[in-house]
Coordinates of C-alpha atoms in Angstrom, one line a residue:
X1 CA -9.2 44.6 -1.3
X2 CA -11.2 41.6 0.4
X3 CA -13.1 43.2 3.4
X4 CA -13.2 40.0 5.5
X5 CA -15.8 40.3 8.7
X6 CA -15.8 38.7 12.2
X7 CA -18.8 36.7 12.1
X8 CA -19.5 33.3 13.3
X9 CA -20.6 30.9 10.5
X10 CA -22.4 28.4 10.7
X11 CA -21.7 25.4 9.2
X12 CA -18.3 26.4 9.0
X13 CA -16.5 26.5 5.8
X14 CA -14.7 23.3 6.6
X15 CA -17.7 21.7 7.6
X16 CA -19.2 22.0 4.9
X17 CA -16.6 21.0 2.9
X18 CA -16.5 17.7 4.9
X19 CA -19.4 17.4 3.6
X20 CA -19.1 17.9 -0.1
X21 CA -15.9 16.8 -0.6
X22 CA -16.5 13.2 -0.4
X23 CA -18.9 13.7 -3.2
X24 CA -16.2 15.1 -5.8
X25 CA -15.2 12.5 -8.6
X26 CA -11.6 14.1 -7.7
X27 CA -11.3 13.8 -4.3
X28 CA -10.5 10.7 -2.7
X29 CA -12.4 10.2 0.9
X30 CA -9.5 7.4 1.9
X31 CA -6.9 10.4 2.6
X32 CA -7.7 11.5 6.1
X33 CA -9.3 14.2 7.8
X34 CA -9.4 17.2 6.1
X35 CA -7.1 19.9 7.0
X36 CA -7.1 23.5 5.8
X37 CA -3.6 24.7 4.4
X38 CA -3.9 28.4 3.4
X39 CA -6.4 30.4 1.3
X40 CA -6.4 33.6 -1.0
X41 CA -9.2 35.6 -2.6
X42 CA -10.4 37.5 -5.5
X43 CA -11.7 41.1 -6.0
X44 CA -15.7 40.8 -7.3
X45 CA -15.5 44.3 -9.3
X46 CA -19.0 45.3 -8.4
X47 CA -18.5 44.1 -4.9
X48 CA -21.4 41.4 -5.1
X49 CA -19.8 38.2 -5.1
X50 CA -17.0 37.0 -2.3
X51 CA -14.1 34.4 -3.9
X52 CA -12.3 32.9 -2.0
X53 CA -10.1 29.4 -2.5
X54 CA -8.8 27.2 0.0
X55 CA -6.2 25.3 -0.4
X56 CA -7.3 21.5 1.6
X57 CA -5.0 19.2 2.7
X58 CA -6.3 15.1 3.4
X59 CA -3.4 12.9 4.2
X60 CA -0.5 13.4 2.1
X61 CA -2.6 14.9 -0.7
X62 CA -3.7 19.2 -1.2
X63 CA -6.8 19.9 -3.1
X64 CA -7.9 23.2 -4.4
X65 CA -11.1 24.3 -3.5
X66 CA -12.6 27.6 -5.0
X67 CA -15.4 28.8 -3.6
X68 CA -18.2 31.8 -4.6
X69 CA -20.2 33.1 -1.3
X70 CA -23.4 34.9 -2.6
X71 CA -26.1 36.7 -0.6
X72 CA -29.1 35.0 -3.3
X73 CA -28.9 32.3 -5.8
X74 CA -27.1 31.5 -8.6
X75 CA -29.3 30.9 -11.4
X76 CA -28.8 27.3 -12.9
X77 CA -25.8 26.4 -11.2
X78 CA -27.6 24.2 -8.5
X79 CA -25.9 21.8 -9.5
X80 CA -22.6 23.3 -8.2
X81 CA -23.8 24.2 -4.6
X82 CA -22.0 23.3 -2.0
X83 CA -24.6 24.7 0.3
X84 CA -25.3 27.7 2.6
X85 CA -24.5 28.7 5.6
X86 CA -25.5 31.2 8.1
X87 CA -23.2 34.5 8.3
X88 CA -23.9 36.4 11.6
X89 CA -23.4 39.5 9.8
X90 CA -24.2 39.1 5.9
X91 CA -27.0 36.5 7.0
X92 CA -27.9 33.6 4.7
X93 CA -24.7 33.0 2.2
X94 CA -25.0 30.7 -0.8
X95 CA -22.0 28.9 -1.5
X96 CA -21.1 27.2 -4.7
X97 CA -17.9 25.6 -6.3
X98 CA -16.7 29.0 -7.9
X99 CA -15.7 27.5 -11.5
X100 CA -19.5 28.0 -12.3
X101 CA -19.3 31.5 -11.3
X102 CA -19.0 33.6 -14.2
X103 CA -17.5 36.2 -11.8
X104 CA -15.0 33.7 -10.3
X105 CA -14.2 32.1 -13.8
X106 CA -13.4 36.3 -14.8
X107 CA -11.1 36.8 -12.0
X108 CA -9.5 33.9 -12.5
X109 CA -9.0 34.3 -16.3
X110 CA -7.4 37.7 -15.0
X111 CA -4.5 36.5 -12.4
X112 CA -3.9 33.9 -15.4
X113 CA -3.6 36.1 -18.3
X114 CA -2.5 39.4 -16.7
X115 CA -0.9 38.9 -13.6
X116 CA -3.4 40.4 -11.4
X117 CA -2.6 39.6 -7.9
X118 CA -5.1 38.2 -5.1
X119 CA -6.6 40.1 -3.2
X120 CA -5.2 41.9 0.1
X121 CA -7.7 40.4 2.7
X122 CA -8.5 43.3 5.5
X123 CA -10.6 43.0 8.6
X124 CA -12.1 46.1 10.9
X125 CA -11.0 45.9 14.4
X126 CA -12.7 48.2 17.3
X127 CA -13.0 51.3 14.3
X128 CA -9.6 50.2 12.7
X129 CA -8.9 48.5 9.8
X130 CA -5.9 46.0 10.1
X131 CA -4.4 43.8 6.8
X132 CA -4.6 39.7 7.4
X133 CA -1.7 38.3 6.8
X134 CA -1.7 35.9 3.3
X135 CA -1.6 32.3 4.2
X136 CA -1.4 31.2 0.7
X137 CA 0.6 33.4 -2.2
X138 CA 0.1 33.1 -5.8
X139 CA 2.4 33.5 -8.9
X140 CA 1.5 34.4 -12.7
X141 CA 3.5 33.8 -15.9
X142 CA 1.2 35.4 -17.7
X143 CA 1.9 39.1 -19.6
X144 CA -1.2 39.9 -21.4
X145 CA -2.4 43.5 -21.4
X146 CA -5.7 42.6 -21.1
X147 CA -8.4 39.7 -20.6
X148 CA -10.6 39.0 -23.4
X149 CA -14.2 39.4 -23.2
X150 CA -15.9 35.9 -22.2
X151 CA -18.8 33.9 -22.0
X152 CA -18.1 31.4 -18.7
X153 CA -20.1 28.2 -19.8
X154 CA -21.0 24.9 -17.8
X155 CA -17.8 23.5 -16.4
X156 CA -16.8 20.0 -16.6
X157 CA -14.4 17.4 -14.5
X158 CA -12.5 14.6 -14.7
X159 CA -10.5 13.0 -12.6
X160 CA -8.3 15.9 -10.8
X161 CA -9.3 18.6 -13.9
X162 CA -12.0 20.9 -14.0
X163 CA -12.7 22.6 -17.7
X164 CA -14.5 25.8 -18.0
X165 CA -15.4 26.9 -20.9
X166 CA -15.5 30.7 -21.7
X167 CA -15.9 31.8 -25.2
X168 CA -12.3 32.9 -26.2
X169 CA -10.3 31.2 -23.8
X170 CA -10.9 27.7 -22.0
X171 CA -9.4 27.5 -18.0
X172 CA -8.2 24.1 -16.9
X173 CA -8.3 24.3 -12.8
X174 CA -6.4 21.7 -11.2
X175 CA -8.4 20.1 -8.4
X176 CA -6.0 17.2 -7.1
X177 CA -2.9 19.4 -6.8
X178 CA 1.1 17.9 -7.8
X179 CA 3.4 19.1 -4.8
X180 CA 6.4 18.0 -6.9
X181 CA 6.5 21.7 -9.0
X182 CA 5.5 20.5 -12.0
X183 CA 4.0 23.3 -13.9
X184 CA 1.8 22.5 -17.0
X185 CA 2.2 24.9 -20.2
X186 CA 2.1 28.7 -19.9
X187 CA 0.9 30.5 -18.8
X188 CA 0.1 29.3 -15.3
X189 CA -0.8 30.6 -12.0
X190 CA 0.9 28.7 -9.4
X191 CA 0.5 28.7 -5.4
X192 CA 2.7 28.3 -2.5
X193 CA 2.2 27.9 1.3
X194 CA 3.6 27.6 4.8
X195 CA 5.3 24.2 4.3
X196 CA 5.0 24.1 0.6
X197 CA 7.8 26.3 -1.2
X198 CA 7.9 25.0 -4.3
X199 CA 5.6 26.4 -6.5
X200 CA 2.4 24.5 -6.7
X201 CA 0.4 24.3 -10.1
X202 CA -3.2 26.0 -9.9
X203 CA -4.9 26.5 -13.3
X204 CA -3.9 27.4 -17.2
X205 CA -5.4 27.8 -20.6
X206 CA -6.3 24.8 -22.3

């Protein structure tokens, strides 16, 4: 379960991906304004960490955008800050493109390899606690009993591919996203959305 609070943010998610998106070697700033399409998190075990992705639209293209919010740095990943924002109840919030996150690059390995679903998102309304609904849903192919223990390493992109490395398996996260259905190898975690039912390729092993 994602507890997701009421709280003004400021910059915004969106604006601050305005921001940082025209800096990505995979995102290409001609598109069009940028338009948010759906999202889905993942559980942070120990609480710590919230992961969320959202899923971008610019002109007739979709990018996927995962993103780690943390309450204090990341050690050595400055390089993969998207900056920090202001959260009127969690206060200062460091944000960061979530395929340097060990914790994200974990969770991720785990919808991959196991099927483990995203996260139902939940918000507290006057004392009650209602479930959001999903505005993005994923799919798994994979079967494994279990995730391997890994070692996330410094991630690297090309064009619309971002590799992490992780000791015993290596992740390949699409960043520029092929609407046609075309899913690469298994297994794969896919992604669909209001407007896009054909399954939608999001990351595999490489």
């Amino acid at each position: 379960m994602a507890l997701v609070y009421k709280a003004q943010l400021r910059p915004s998610k969106m604006e601050l991906l305005a921001q940082w998106l025209p800096q990505q070697p995979w995102f290409d700033a001609a598109d069009g304004d940028l338009v948010r399409l759906g999202s889905f998190r993942f559980d942070d075990p120990d609480g710590g960490v919230g992961l969320e992705t959202i899923l971008v639209g610019a002109g007739h293209r979709a990018y996927q955008v995962p993103l780690s919010y943390r309450g204090a740095p990341l050690d050595g990943a400055e390089a993969f800050l998207v900056g920090t924002m202001e959260h009127s109840v969690l206060g200062s919030r460091w944000v960061y493109d979530a395929a340097a996150d060990p914790v994200y690059v974990r969770a991720l390995a785990a919808a991959l390899l196991t099927g483990t679903p995203q996260a139902v998102e939940m918000r507290e309304t006057d004392g009650v606690m209602e479930t959001l609904p999903a505005t993005a849903t994923l799919a798994s192919t994979g079967t494994a009993a279990a995730v391997p223990a890994l070692a996330p390493g410094t991630p690297t992109t090309s064009d619309a591919l971002t590799v992490v490395p992780a000791g015993a398996l290596t992740l390949r996260i699409a960043r520029g996203l092929d609407l046609s259905g075309v899913v690469h190898g298994a297994p794969a975690l896919t992604v669909t959305w209001a407007g896009q039912d054909v399954p939608v390729h999001l990351a595999g092993p490489a």
